[in-house]
Coordinates of C-alpha atoms in Angstrom, one line a residue:
Chain A
M1239 CA -1.8 0.2 -7.6
L1240 CA 0.9 -2.0 -9.5
N1241 CA 4.2 -1.1 -7.3
I1242 CA 2.2 -2.2 -4.3
L1243 CA 1.1 -5.7 -6.1
W1244 CA 4.8 -6.3 -7.7
R1245 CA 6.0 -5.9 -3.3
S1246 CA 3.5 -8.8 -2.6
I1247 CA 4.2 -10.6 -5.0
K1248 CA 7.9 -10.7 -4.6
W1249 CA 6.6 -11.4 -0.8
R1250 CA 4.1 -14.2 -1.6
F1251 CA 7.5 -15.8 -4.0
Q1252 CA 9.8 -15.7 -1.5
N1253 CA 7.0 -17.1 1.1
P1254 CA 6.2 -20.2 -1.3
I1255 CA 5.0 -21.8 2.0
S1256 CA 2.0 -19.0 2.5
I1257 CA 1.0 -20.5 -1.5
A1258 CA 1.5 -24.6 -0.1
V1259 CA -0.2 -24.5 2.9
T1260 CA -3.5 -23.1 1.5
V1261 CA -3.6 -25.3 -1.1
L1262 CA -2.5 -28.5 1.0
Q1263 CA -5.7 -28.4 2.4
P1264 CA -8.5 -28.5 -0.2
L1265 CA -6.2 -30.7 -2.6
I1266 CA -6.3 -33.3 0.2
W1267 CA -10.0 -32.6 -0.2
L1268 CA -10.3 -33.1 -3.9
V1269 CA -7.4 -36.2 -4.1
L1270 CA -8.4 -38.1 -0.9
Y1271 CA -12.1 -37.5 0.2
S1272 CA -13.9 -37.4 -3.8
A1273 CA -11.6 -40.7 -3.9
V1274 CA -13.8 -42.1 -1.2
A1275 CA -16.8 -40.8 -1.0
G1276 CA -16.7 -41.3 -4.7
Q1277 CA -18.6 -44.4 -4.4
I1278 CA -21.0 -43.7 -2.0
M1279 CA -21.9 -40.4 -4.5
Q1280 CA -22.7 -42.8 -7.6
N1281 CA -25.2 -43.8 -5.5
L1282 CA -27.1 -40.6 -5.6
G1283 CA -26.6 -40.1 -9.5
I1284 CA -23.4 -38.5 -9.2
S1285 CA -20.6 -39.6 -11.8
N1286 CA -18.2 -38.3 -11.1
Y1287 CA -17.4 -36.7 -7.6
T1288 CA -14.1 -35.0 -7.9
A1289 CA -16.0 -32.5 -10.6
F1290 CA -18.6 -32.1 -7.8
I1291 CA -16.5 -31.2 -5.5
L1292 CA -13.9 -28.8 -7.0
P1293 CA -16.7 -25.5 -8.0
G1294 CA -17.0 -26.1 -3.7
I1295 CA -12.2 -26.9 -3.6
I1296 CA -12.1 -23.8 -5.9
V1297 CA -14.3 -21.2 -3.0
L1298 CA -11.9 -23.0 -0.2
V1299 CA -8.9 -22.8 -2.2
T1300 CA -9.8 -19.1 -2.6
L1301 CA -10.8 -18.1 0.9
G1302 CA -7.7 -19.6 2.0
A1303 CA -5.6 -17.4 -0.3
C1304 CA -7.3 -14.0 0.5
C1305 CA -6.8 -14.6 3.8
S1306 CA -2.8 -15.3 3.7
G1307 CA -3.2 -12.2 1.9
G1308 CA -4.0 -10.4 4.8
I1309 CA -1.1 -11.5 6.8
I1310 CA 0.9 -8.9 4.5
N1311 CA -0.4 -6.3 6.7
F1312 CA 0.9 -7.7 9.9
I1313 CA 4.5 -8.3 8.2
M1314 CA 4.3 -4.6 6.8
K1315 CA 2.9 -3.4 10.0
T1316 CA 5.7 -5.1 12.4
N1317 CA 8.8 -3.7 9.8
G1318 CA 7.6 -0.5 9.3
S1319 CA 6.9 -0.4 6.2
F1320 CA 2.8 0.1 5.9
Y1321 CA 3.6 3.3 8.0
R1322 CA 6.1 4.7 5.2
I1323 CA 3.6 3.9 2.5
L1324 CA 0.8 5.9 4.1
I1325 CA 3.2 8.5 4.3
A1326 CA 4.3 8.4 0.8
P1327 CA 1.8 10.5 -1.9
I1328 CA 0.2 7.5 -3.1
R1329 CA -3.5 7.2 -3.6
R1330 CA -4.9 5.1 -0.6
S1331 CA -7.0 2.9 -2.9
S1332 CA -4.5 2.3 -4.9
I1333 CA -2.9 0.8 -1.5
V1334 CA -6.0 -1.5 -1.6
L1335 CA -6.2 -2.6 -5.1
G1336 CA -2.6 -4.2 -4.6
Q1337 CA -2.8 -5.7 -2.5
M1338 CA -6.3 -7.0 -3.2
L1339 CA -5.3 -8.1 -6.5
E1340 CA -1.8 -9.9 -5.4
A1341 CA -4.7 -12.2 -3.4
V1342 CA -6.7 -12.9 -6.6
L1343 CA -3.5 -13.6 -8.4
V1344 CA -2.5 -16.4 -6.0
S1345 CA -6.2 -17.7 -5.9
F1346 CA -5.9 -17.8 -9.2
L1347 CA -2.2 -19.4 -8.9
E1348 CA -4.0 -22.4 -7.0
V1349 CA -7.2 -22.7 -8.7
A1350 CA -4.8 -23.6 -11.4
I1351 CA -3.0 -26.0 -9.6
L1352 CA -6.5 -27.7 -8.4
C1353 CA -8.2 -27.8 -12.3
I1354 CA -5.0 -29.9 -13.3
V1355 CA -5.0 -32.0 -10.9
S1356 CA -8.7 -33.0 -11.4
F1357 CA -8.4 -33.1 -15.0
F1358 CA -6.3 -35.9 -13.8
F1359 CA -9.8 -37.3 -12.8
S1360 CA -11.2 -37.1 -16.1
V1361 CA -12.7 -33.6 -15.1
T1362 CA -13.7 -31.3 -18.0
V1363 CA -15.8 -28.5 -18.0
A1364 CA -19.2 -29.6 -20.6
S1365 CA -19.9 -25.7 -21.2
G1366 CA -16.8 -25.0 -23.4
I1367 CA -14.5 -22.0 -24.3
A1368 CA -17.3 -20.1 -22.8
G1369 CA -18.1 -21.6 -19.7
I1370 CA -14.5 -21.4 -18.9
L1371 CA -14.2 -17.8 -19.1
L1372 CA -17.1 -17.1 -16.9
M1373 CA -15.7 -19.4 -14.3
I1374 CA -13.0 -17.5 -14.0
L1375 CA -15.4 -14.0 -13.8
L1376 CA -17.0 -15.8 -11.0
I1377 CA -13.7 -17.1 -9.4
F1378 CA -12.7 -13.0 -10.0
M1379 CA -15.6 -11.7 -7.9
T1380 CA -15.5 -14.4 -5.6
A1381 CA -11.6 -13.6 -5.0
F1382 CA -11.7 -10.1 -5.1
F1383 CA -15.2 -9.8 -2.9
M1384 CA -12.6 -12.4 -0.3
S1385 CA -9.9 -9.8 -0.7
G1386 CA -11.6 -7.1 0.5
I1387 CA -12.9 -8.6 4.1
T1388 CA -9.7 -9.7 5.0
Y1389 CA -8.2 -6.6 3.8
T1390 CA -10.3 -4.6 6.5
I1391 CA -10.2 -7.5 8.9
S1392 CA -6.3 -7.4 9.0
L1393 CA -7.0 -3.7 10.3
L1394 CA -9.5 -3.9 12.6
L1395 CA -7.5 -6.7 14.5
P1396 CA -4.3 -6.5 17.0
N1397 CA -2.2 -9.2 15.8
E1398 CA -2.1 -12.5 13.0
V1399 CA -2.6 -14.9 15.8
I1400 CA -6.0 -13.4 16.5
Y1401 CA -6.7 -12.7 13.1
E1402 CA -6.1 -16.3 11.9
T1403 CA -7.9 -17.6 14.6
I1404 CA -11.1 -15.5 13.6
M1405 CA -10.6 -16.3 10.0
N1406 CA -10.6 -19.6 10.8
A1407 CA -13.5 -19.1 12.5
I1408 CA -15.2 -17.8 9.4
V1409 CA -14.2 -20.3 6.5
L1410 CA -15.0 -23.3 7.2
P1411 CA -18.6 -22.4 8.7
I1412 CA -18.7 -21.0 5.2
F1413 CA -17.1 -24.2 3.4
F1414 CA -19.5 -26.1 5.9
L1415 CA -22.4 -24.9 5.0
S1416 CA -22.5 -25.0 1.3
P1417 CA -23.0 -26.9 -1.2
A1418 CA -20.2 -27.8 -1.3
L1419 CA -19.7 -31.8 -0.5
F1420 CA -23.5 -32.5 -0.7
P1421 CA -26.1 -31.7 -3.3
L1422 CA -28.7 -29.2 -2.0
E1423 CA -31.8 -30.9 -3.0
N1424 CA -32.7 -33.1 -0.2
L1425 CA -31.9 -30.7 2.5
T1426 CA -34.7 -29.2 4.1
G1427 CA -35.5 -26.2 7.0
G1428 CA -33.4 -24.3 8.8
L1429 CA -30.4 -26.3 6.9
K1430 CA -31.7 -25.2 3.3
I1431 CA -31.6 -21.6 4.8
A1432 CA -29.1 -20.7 6.5
I1433 CA -27.1 -22.6 3.3
M1434 CA -29.1 -20.4 0.8
L1435 CA -28.2 -17.1 2.7
N1436 CA -24.6 -18.3 2.1
P1437 CA -23.1 -15.9 -1.5
F1438 CA -21.3 -18.5 -1.7
T1439 CA -23.2 -20.8 -2.1
H1440 CA -24.8 -19.4 -5.1
I1441 CA -21.1 -19.0 -7.0
I1442 CA -20.6 -22.9 -5.9
N1443 CA -23.9 -23.4 -7.9
A1444 CA -22.6 -22.1 -11.1
L1445 CA -19.8 -23.7 -11.0
R1446 CA -21.1 -26.0 -10.5
R1447 CA -23.6 -26.0 -13.6
L1448 CA -20.7 -24.6 -15.9
I1449 CA -18.8 -28.0 -15.2
F1450 CA -21.6 -30.5 -15.7
E1451 CA -23.6 -28.5 -18.4
D1452 CA -23.3 -28.1 -21.6
T1453 CA -25.9 -25.2 -22.0
I1454 CA -25.0 -22.0 -20.2
L1455 CA -28.7 -20.8 -19.5
I1456 CA -27.9 -17.0 -18.5
N1457 CA -30.7 -16.9 -16.7
D1458 CA -28.6 -18.5 -13.6
I1459 CA -25.8 -17.0 -14.4
V1460 CA -26.5 -12.9 -14.7
P1461 CA -28.1 -12.4 -10.6
V1462 CA -25.0 -14.7 -9.1
I1463 CA -22.7 -12.0 -11.2
G1464 CA -25.4 -8.9 -10.4
L1465 CA -25.0 -9.9 -6.3
F1466 CA -20.9 -10.6 -6.1
T1467 CA -20.9 -7.1 -7.9
V1468 CA -22.4 -5.5 -5.2
M1469 CA -20.7 -7.3 -2.7
C1470 CA -17.1 -6.8 -3.8
C1471 CA -18.1 -3.4 -4.2
I1472 CA -19.1 -3.0 0.2
S1473 CA -15.7 -5.4 0.3
F1474 CA -13.7 -2.7 -1.5
A1475 CA -15.7 0.3 -0.1
L1476 CA -15.5 -1.1 3.4
A1477 CA -11.2 -1.7 2.7
F1478 CA -10.8 2.0 1.5
W1479 CA -12.8 3.1 4.1
R1480 CA -10.2 0.7 6.9
L1481 CA -7.1 2.4 5.6
K1482 CA -8.3 5.4 5.6
K1483 CA -8.4 5.5 9.4
E1484 CA -5.7 4.4 9.5
T1485 CA -4.5 8.2 9.3
T1486 CA -7.3 8.7 11.3
H1487 CA -5.6 9.1 15.3
Chain B
M1193 CA 10.2 31.4 3.9
S1194 CA 9.9 28.9 7.3
A1195 CA 10.2 25.4 6.1
I1196 CA 7.4 24.7 9.3
E1197 CA 5.1 26.9 10.8
V1198 CA 3.5 25.2 13.9
K1199 CA 0.7 27.1 15.8
K1200 CA -0.7 26.6 18.7
L1201 CA -1.5 22.4 17.9
V1202 CA -3.2 20.5 20.4
K1203 CA -3.5 16.3 20.0
Q1204 CA -5.5 14.4 22.3
Y1205 CA -6.1 10.9 21.9
K1206 CA -9.7 9.1 22.0
N1207 CA -8.0 7.6 25.2
G1208 CA -7.9 11.2 27.7
V1209 CA -4.1 12.2 27.1
R1210 CA -3.3 15.9 25.6
A1211 CA -0.5 14.9 24.0
L1212 CA 0.7 17.7 22.7
D1213 CA -0.5 21.3 24.0
D1214 CA -0.4 24.6 22.4
L1215 CA 3.0 23.7 20.7
N1216 CA 3.8 26.3 19.0
I1217 CA 7.3 25.6 16.6
K1218 CA 8.6 26.9 13.4
V1219 CA 11.7 25.4 11.4
N1220 CA 14.0 27.2 9.0
K1221 CA 14.7 25.7 5.4
G1222 CA 17.7 23.9 5.2
E1223 CA 18.6 23.6 9.1
I1224 CA 18.4 20.6 11.2
F1225 CA 16.5 21.2 13.9
S1226 CA 16.0 19.3 16.8
L1227 CA 12.7 18.7 18.6
L1228 CA 14.4 17.4 22.6
G1229 CA 12.3 16.0 25.0
P1230 CA 11.7 13.3 27.9
N1231 CA 10.0 10.3 27.0
G1232 CA 6.2 11.5 26.3
A1233 CA 6.8 14.7 25.2
G1234 CA 4.8 14.0 22.4
K1235 CA 7.8 14.1 19.8
S1236 CA 6.3 10.8 18.2
S1237 CA 3.3 12.8 18.1
L1238 CA 3.9 15.9 16.2
I1239 CA 5.9 13.4 13.8
N1240 CA 3.1 12.3 13.6
I1241 CA 1.2 15.1 12.6
L1242 CA 3.3 16.7 10.3
T1243 CA 4.0 13.4 8.4
T1244 CA 0.3 13.3 7.3
Y1245 CA 0.0 10.2 9.4
Y1246 CA -2.1 11.9 12.7
T1247 CA -5.0 14.5 12.3
P1248 CA -4.3 17.5 14.9
T1249 CA -7.1 18.4 17.9
S1250 CA -6.8 21.3 17.0
G1251 CA -3.9 23.8 15.8
N1252 CA -2.6 25.6 12.3
V1253 CA 0.4 23.7 10.6
T1254 CA 2.2 25.6 7.7
V1255 CA 4.7 23.4 5.7
L1256 CA 6.1 24.9 2.5
G1257 CA 3.7 27.5 2.9
K1258 CA 1.3 24.8 2.5
D1259 CA -1.8 24.1 5.3
L1260 CA -0.9 20.4 5.6
F1261 CA -4.3 19.7 6.7
K1262 CA -5.6 21.1 3.4
E1263 CA -2.9 19.9 1.2
P1264 CA -1.3 16.9 2.8
A1265 CA -1.3 15.1 -0.3
W1266 CA 1.0 18.1 -2.0
I1267 CA 3.0 17.7 1.0
R1268 CA 3.5 14.1 0.7
T1269 CA 5.1 14.8 -2.6
Q1270 CA 7.5 16.8 -0.5
I1271 CA 8.9 14.8 2.9
A1272 CA 10.1 11.3 3.7
C1273 CA 10.1 9.9 6.9
V1274 CA 12.6 8.3 8.0
A1275 CA 10.5 6.1 11.3
Q1276 CA 11.7 5.5 14.6
H1277 CA 11.5 1.4 13.8
I1278 CA 13.8 0.5 10.0
S1279 CA 11.2 0.3 7.8
I1280 CA 13.0 -1.5 4.9
D1281 CA 11.6 -4.4 3.3
A1282 CA 13.4 -7.5 3.8
H1283 CA 12.1 -9.3 1.1
L1284 CA 13.5 -6.7 -0.9
S1285 CA 17.1 -7.0 -2.3
L1286 CA 18.8 -3.2 -2.0
M1287 CA 18.2 -1.7 -5.2
E1288 CA 15.3 -3.3 -4.6
N1289 CA 13.7 -1.3 -1.9
M1290 CA 15.6 2.4 -4.0
I1291 CA 13.7 1.4 -6.9
F1292 CA 10.3 0.3 -5.4
Q1293 CA 10.0 4.1 -2.9
S1294 CA 11.1 5.4 -6.6
R1295 CA 8.6 4.5 -8.2
I1296 CA 5.8 5.2 -5.3
Y1297 CA 7.4 8.8 -5.3
K1298 CA 6.4 8.4 -8.9
V1299 CA 10.7 9.2 -9.5
E1300 CA 11.1 9.4 -12.9
A1301 CA 13.2 6.2 -14.4
K1302 CA 16.4 8.1 -15.5
V1303 CA 16.4 10.3 -13.1
A1304 CA 15.7 7.6 -9.6
K1305 CA 18.4 5.8 -11.7
Q1306 CA 21.2 8.5 -11.3
R1307 CA 19.8 9.7 -7.8
I1308 CA 20.2 6.0 -6.4
E1309 CA 23.5 5.6 -8.2
S1310 CA 25.3 8.6 -6.7
L1311 CA 22.9 8.0 -3.1
I1312 CA 24.5 4.2 -2.9
D1313 CA 27.7 6.9 -3.0
S1314 CA 26.9 9.2 -0.2
F1315 CA 26.1 6.4 2.1
E1316 CA 28.9 3.8 1.6
L1317 CA 26.5 1.2 0.8
S1318 CA 28.1 -0.5 -2.4
D1319 CA 30.2 -3.5 -0.4
Y1320 CA 26.5 -4.7 0.6
L1321 CA 24.7 -4.8 -3.5
K1322 CA 24.9 -7.7 -3.6
Y1323 CA 23.5 -9.0 -0.5
P1324 CA 20.1 -9.7 0.8
T1325 CA 19.0 -6.7 3.3
V1326 CA 17.4 -9.4 5.4
S1327 CA 21.7 -10.4 6.9
Y1328 CA 22.6 -7.0 6.7
S1329 CA 24.1 -4.9 10.4
G1330 CA 20.6 -2.2 12.6
G1331 CA 24.1 -0.1 10.9
V1332 CA 23.7 -0.6 7.9
K1333 CA 19.7 -1.4 7.7
R1334 CA 19.6 2.3 8.5
R1335 CA 21.8 3.9 6.2
L1336 CA 19.7 2.2 3.5
D1337 CA 16.2 3.7 5.0
I1338 CA 17.7 7.0 4.9
A1339 CA 19.6 6.6 1.7
M1340 CA 15.6 5.4 0.4
N1341 CA 13.5 8.0 2.0
M1342 CA 16.8 10.4 0.1
V1343 CA 15.2 9.0 -3.1
S1344 CA 12.5 11.3 -3.6
S1345 CA 14.9 14.3 -2.9
P1346 CA 12.5 15.2 0.0
K1347 CA 12.4 19.1 1.1
I1348 CA 12.1 17.9 4.4
L1349 CA 13.1 14.6 5.6
F1350 CA 11.7 13.5 9.6
L1351 CA 13.7 11.2 11.6
D1352 CA 12.4 10.3 15.2
E1353 CA 14.7 9.2 17.0
P1354 CA 17.3 7.4 14.5
T1355 CA 20.4 7.1 16.5
V1356 CA 19.0 5.0 19.5
G1357 CA 20.4 1.7 20.6
M1358 CA 23.6 2.6 18.2
D1359 CA 26.5 2.2 19.3
V1360 CA 29.2 5.2 19.9
N1361 CA 30.8 4.8 16.4
S1362 CA 27.2 4.2 14.2
R1363 CA 26.3 7.3 16.4
K1364 CA 29.0 9.7 14.9
N1365 CA 28.6 8.0 11.3
M1366 CA 25.0 8.9 11.3
W1367 CA 25.4 12.3 12.2
K1368 CA 27.7 13.0 9.6
M1369 CA 26.0 11.4 7.2
L1370 CA 23.1 13.9 8.6
L1371 CA 25.6 16.5 7.8
K1372 CA 25.6 15.8 4.8
I1373 CA 22.0 16.1 3.8
R1374 CA 21.7 18.6 4.9
D1375 CA 24.4 20.6 3.1
E1376 CA 25.1 18.9 0.1
Y1377 CA 20.7 17.8 -1.1
K1378 CA 20.6 20.9 1.5
T1379 CA 17.5 19.3 2.7
T1380 CA 15.7 20.5 5.8
I1381 CA 15.9 18.0 8.1
F1382 CA 14.0 18.0 12.0
L1383 CA 14.4 15.2 13.9
T1384 CA 13.6 13.8 17.5
T1385 CA 15.9 13.2 20.3
H1386 CA 16.4 12.5 24.1
Y1387 CA 20.6 12.6 23.6
L1388 CA 21.4 16.2 24.5
E1389 CA 24.8 15.5 22.6
E1390 CA 22.6 14.7 19.8
A1391 CA 20.6 18.1 19.2
E1392 CA 23.9 19.6 20.6
H1393 CA 25.8 18.5 18.2
L1394 CA 24.2 18.3 15.4
S1395 CA 21.1 21.2 15.4
D1396 CA 21.2 24.6 13.7
T1397 CA 17.9 24.8 16.5
I1398 CA 16.4 23.2 18.9
C1399 CA 12.6 23.0 20.8
I1400 CA 12.7 21.9 24.1
M1401 CA 9.6 20.3 25.0
K1402 CA 8.5 18.5 28.0
E1403 CA 4.3 16.9 28.0
G1404 CA 2.9 18.7 24.8
K1405 CA 4.4 21.9 25.7
D1406 CA 7.2 23.6 23.7
L1407 CA 9.6 25.0 26.4
A1408 CA 11.9 27.0 24.6
Q1409 CA 13.8 27.3 21.6
G1410 CA 16.7 28.5 19.5
T1411 CA 20.4 28.0 18.7
P1412 CA 21.8 26.2 21.3
S1413 CA 24.0 29.0 22.2
S1414 CA 21.3 31.2 23.1
L1415 CA 19.3 28.3 24.3
R1416 CA 22.8 28.0 27.6
N1417 CA 21.4 32.4 28.4
Y1418 CA 17.8 30.6 29.3
I1419 CA 19.5 29.7 33.0
S1420 CA 21.3 33.6 33.0
Q1421 CA 25.1 31.1 33.7
N1422 CA 24.2 30.2 37.2
I1423 CA 26.2 27.1 37.3
I1424 CA 28.7 26.1 39.5
R1425 CA 31.0 23.2 38.4
I1426 CA 33.3 21.7 41.2
A1427 CA 35.6 19.4 39.7
F1428 CA 36.9 16.0 41.8
S1429 CA 39.2 13.0 40.6
D1430 CA 36.3 10.3 40.1
T1431 CA 33.5 9.8 40.0
G1432 CA 32.8 8.5 43.2
K1433 CA 33.5 11.3 45.2
A1434 CA 31.1 13.4 42.0
K1435 CA 28.8 11.2 43.1
K1436 CA 29.1 12.3 47.0
C1437 CA 29.5 15.8 46.0
K1438 CA 25.8 15.9 44.1
D1439 CA 24.3 14.1 47.2
A1440 CA 25.6 16.5 50.0
L1441 CA 24.6 19.8 47.3
D1442 CA 20.6 18.1 46.7
G1443 CA 20.0 18.6 49.9
M1444 CA 21.4 22.3 49.5
E1445 CA 18.7 25.0 49.8
L1446 CA 19.9 27.1 47.0
V1447 CA 20.4 24.2 44.9
N1448 CA 17.9 24.1 42.4
F1449 CA 19.7 20.3 40.7
T1450 CA 22.7 19.2 40.0
S1451 CA 24.5 16.8 37.5
I1452 CA 28.1 15.0 36.9
R1453 CA 29.8 15.1 33.7
N1454 CA 33.4 14.0 33.4
N1455 CA 33.8 14.2 36.7
S1456 CA 33.0 16.9 37.8
V1457 CA 29.1 18.1 40.0
F1458 CA 27.0 20.9 37.8
A1459 CA 25.3 22.6 40.1
S1460 CA 22.8 25.1 39.5
V1461 CA 21.6 28.7 41.9
G1462 CA 19.8 31.2 41.4
D1463 CA 22.5 33.4 41.2
S1464 CA 25.9 32.1 40.9
R1465 CA 28.2 34.8 41.8
T1466 CA 26.7 35.1 45.4
D1467 CA 26.2 31.6 45.8
Y1468 CA 29.7 30.5 44.8
P1469 CA 30.8 31.5 48.3
K1470 CA 27.8 29.5 50.0
V1471 CA 28.5 27.0 47.6
N1472 CA 32.6 26.5 48.5
K1473 CA 31.9 27.3 52.2
F1474 CA 29.1 24.3 52.4
L1475 CA 31.8 22.1 51.2
L1476 CA 34.7 23.1 53.2
D1477 CA 32.1 23.3 56.5
H1478 CA 31.5 19.6 55.3
M1479 CA 35.3 18.5 54.7
V1480 CA 34.4 17.7 50.7
E1481 CA 37.7 17.3 48.8
F1482 CA 37.7 18.8 45.4
N1483 CA 39.8 19.6 42.7
A1484 CA 38.5 22.4 41.4
I1485 CA 35.6 24.6 42.1
E1486 CA 34.1 27.9 39.2
I1487 CA 31.2 29.8 37.4
S1488 CA 30.5 27.7 34.3
E1489 CA 29.3 27.7 31.3
P1490 CA 25.9 25.5 31.1
S1491 CA 25.9 23.0 28.4
L1492 CA 22.9 22.1 27.3
E1493 CA 22.2 19.4 29.5
D1494 CA 21.9 22.2 31.7
V1495 CA 19.5 24.1 30.2
F1496 CA 16.9 21.2 29.6
L1497 CA 17.7 20.4 33.3
A1498 CA 17.2 23.2 33.9
L1499 CA 13.6 23.9 32.4
T1500 CA 12.5 20.4 33.0
S1501 CA 13.0 21.6 36.5
A1502 CA 11.2 24.7 36.7
N1503 CA 8.0 22.9 34.6
R1504 CA 7.7 20.2 37.2
G1505 CA 8.0 22.9 39.7
E1506 CA 4.4 24.5 38.7
E1507 CA 2.9 21.7 38.1

């Protein structure tokens, strides 16, 4: 697993544009959008809008980093090493985990960039060290879940153009059907139901509470961790199943 | 003990294509075994099954005495495969590619270091160590590809059309390398090709297959006996005259097939002794100017054409 991880990281750092592209758009949201919309949001009682949208932007950047992780499968298929690894004496679970963890690591790198930038906009984590640790866990779960999904989808699709089109069609609705940019309180009806059904809504809300509130409410965090533990298991099982299917032609 | 034994192997894809149809082959340990066949013969399907990538529809395969379908994980530790397309990681250096391959095959670091040094030396790769792999020519990339696959010291090395698209010199260098692998590393080589010259030059055993079936298997010399030496060679001063003669002979009922090599037409007939005067008379009657005519020993190409043409006739 560590070999696969090492090889994928080598690819990533030789292609830094894949990091730049996925972090650039969320940075623009964080810096420009929060500056423009921040003044209006102050009327709604949101004192630091950059801090308010940071959790949603963290999820957006994680989704982007994981999507670019799926591209590695297409590159490996094109250069032939995908087949070479599949016939090597290496466990399928190690192949999947190695690639998923690479996407998780890149997600953390990009989230770190966002957090450093946010620091200059007076964003702090009110819940302290314990809150930061919980945030790391929640981000890990988000990235792990998403990297499993993107891994599975990348093996289901014939080429990277279709893959990128489909991933864009998935990521943007997930982002906009969440409380990433606006508070959820004033929403009603079908739209609110759709947003509540989006699992990333609960991650964003949990991260936001950890940023704004100095007391950690276990009842708020544990159900989210439980939900994402189940989702991570399903996501890994799907990726594992799809890779195994590659050798059952 | 045989390295590979395939019995009644069938591979039928979901779209109904039967790539392998009751195939039987036997590969001896330490030999170069060539699988020869036209495009679509099922060569790649077979190699994909033997390397544990595809699963067959039915049949039995034993690799180094173990059942391929019951113990694929063990078999993966004993084999390596150089695929038709070069499979090096262009983002890794030559040394990193070798190290990565040794790690996925769990070769101990100290042993791996020695093997890598020896392989770099054997495959004449030391001059390229300082350059990025992406800048290598196709021939050097192919050499690295094979060297990488030798890092694990496989008992069996599969090569799927390794010289396709290579120039004459690169191909000859590749042949030398394969003979070296067999002789120095005692590795069994299983090779697919559609170059008859390559199969004839390299192989201890050749299997000719078509449409998923094994048509003949044996040493290059034993395969020549398949067509009982019924070949008549007619020599010309240039290829143009040979082509004209070939066209004329193709219309003769007693000629099974013809081919041209080195300004000569090779005609396969039913019985070379009785048909020789008939062909000679035909040429004289048609005022064909030739330099020489003789009963000739068949080449592998004649065997290949004889077998594949006969097979076509049966359909």
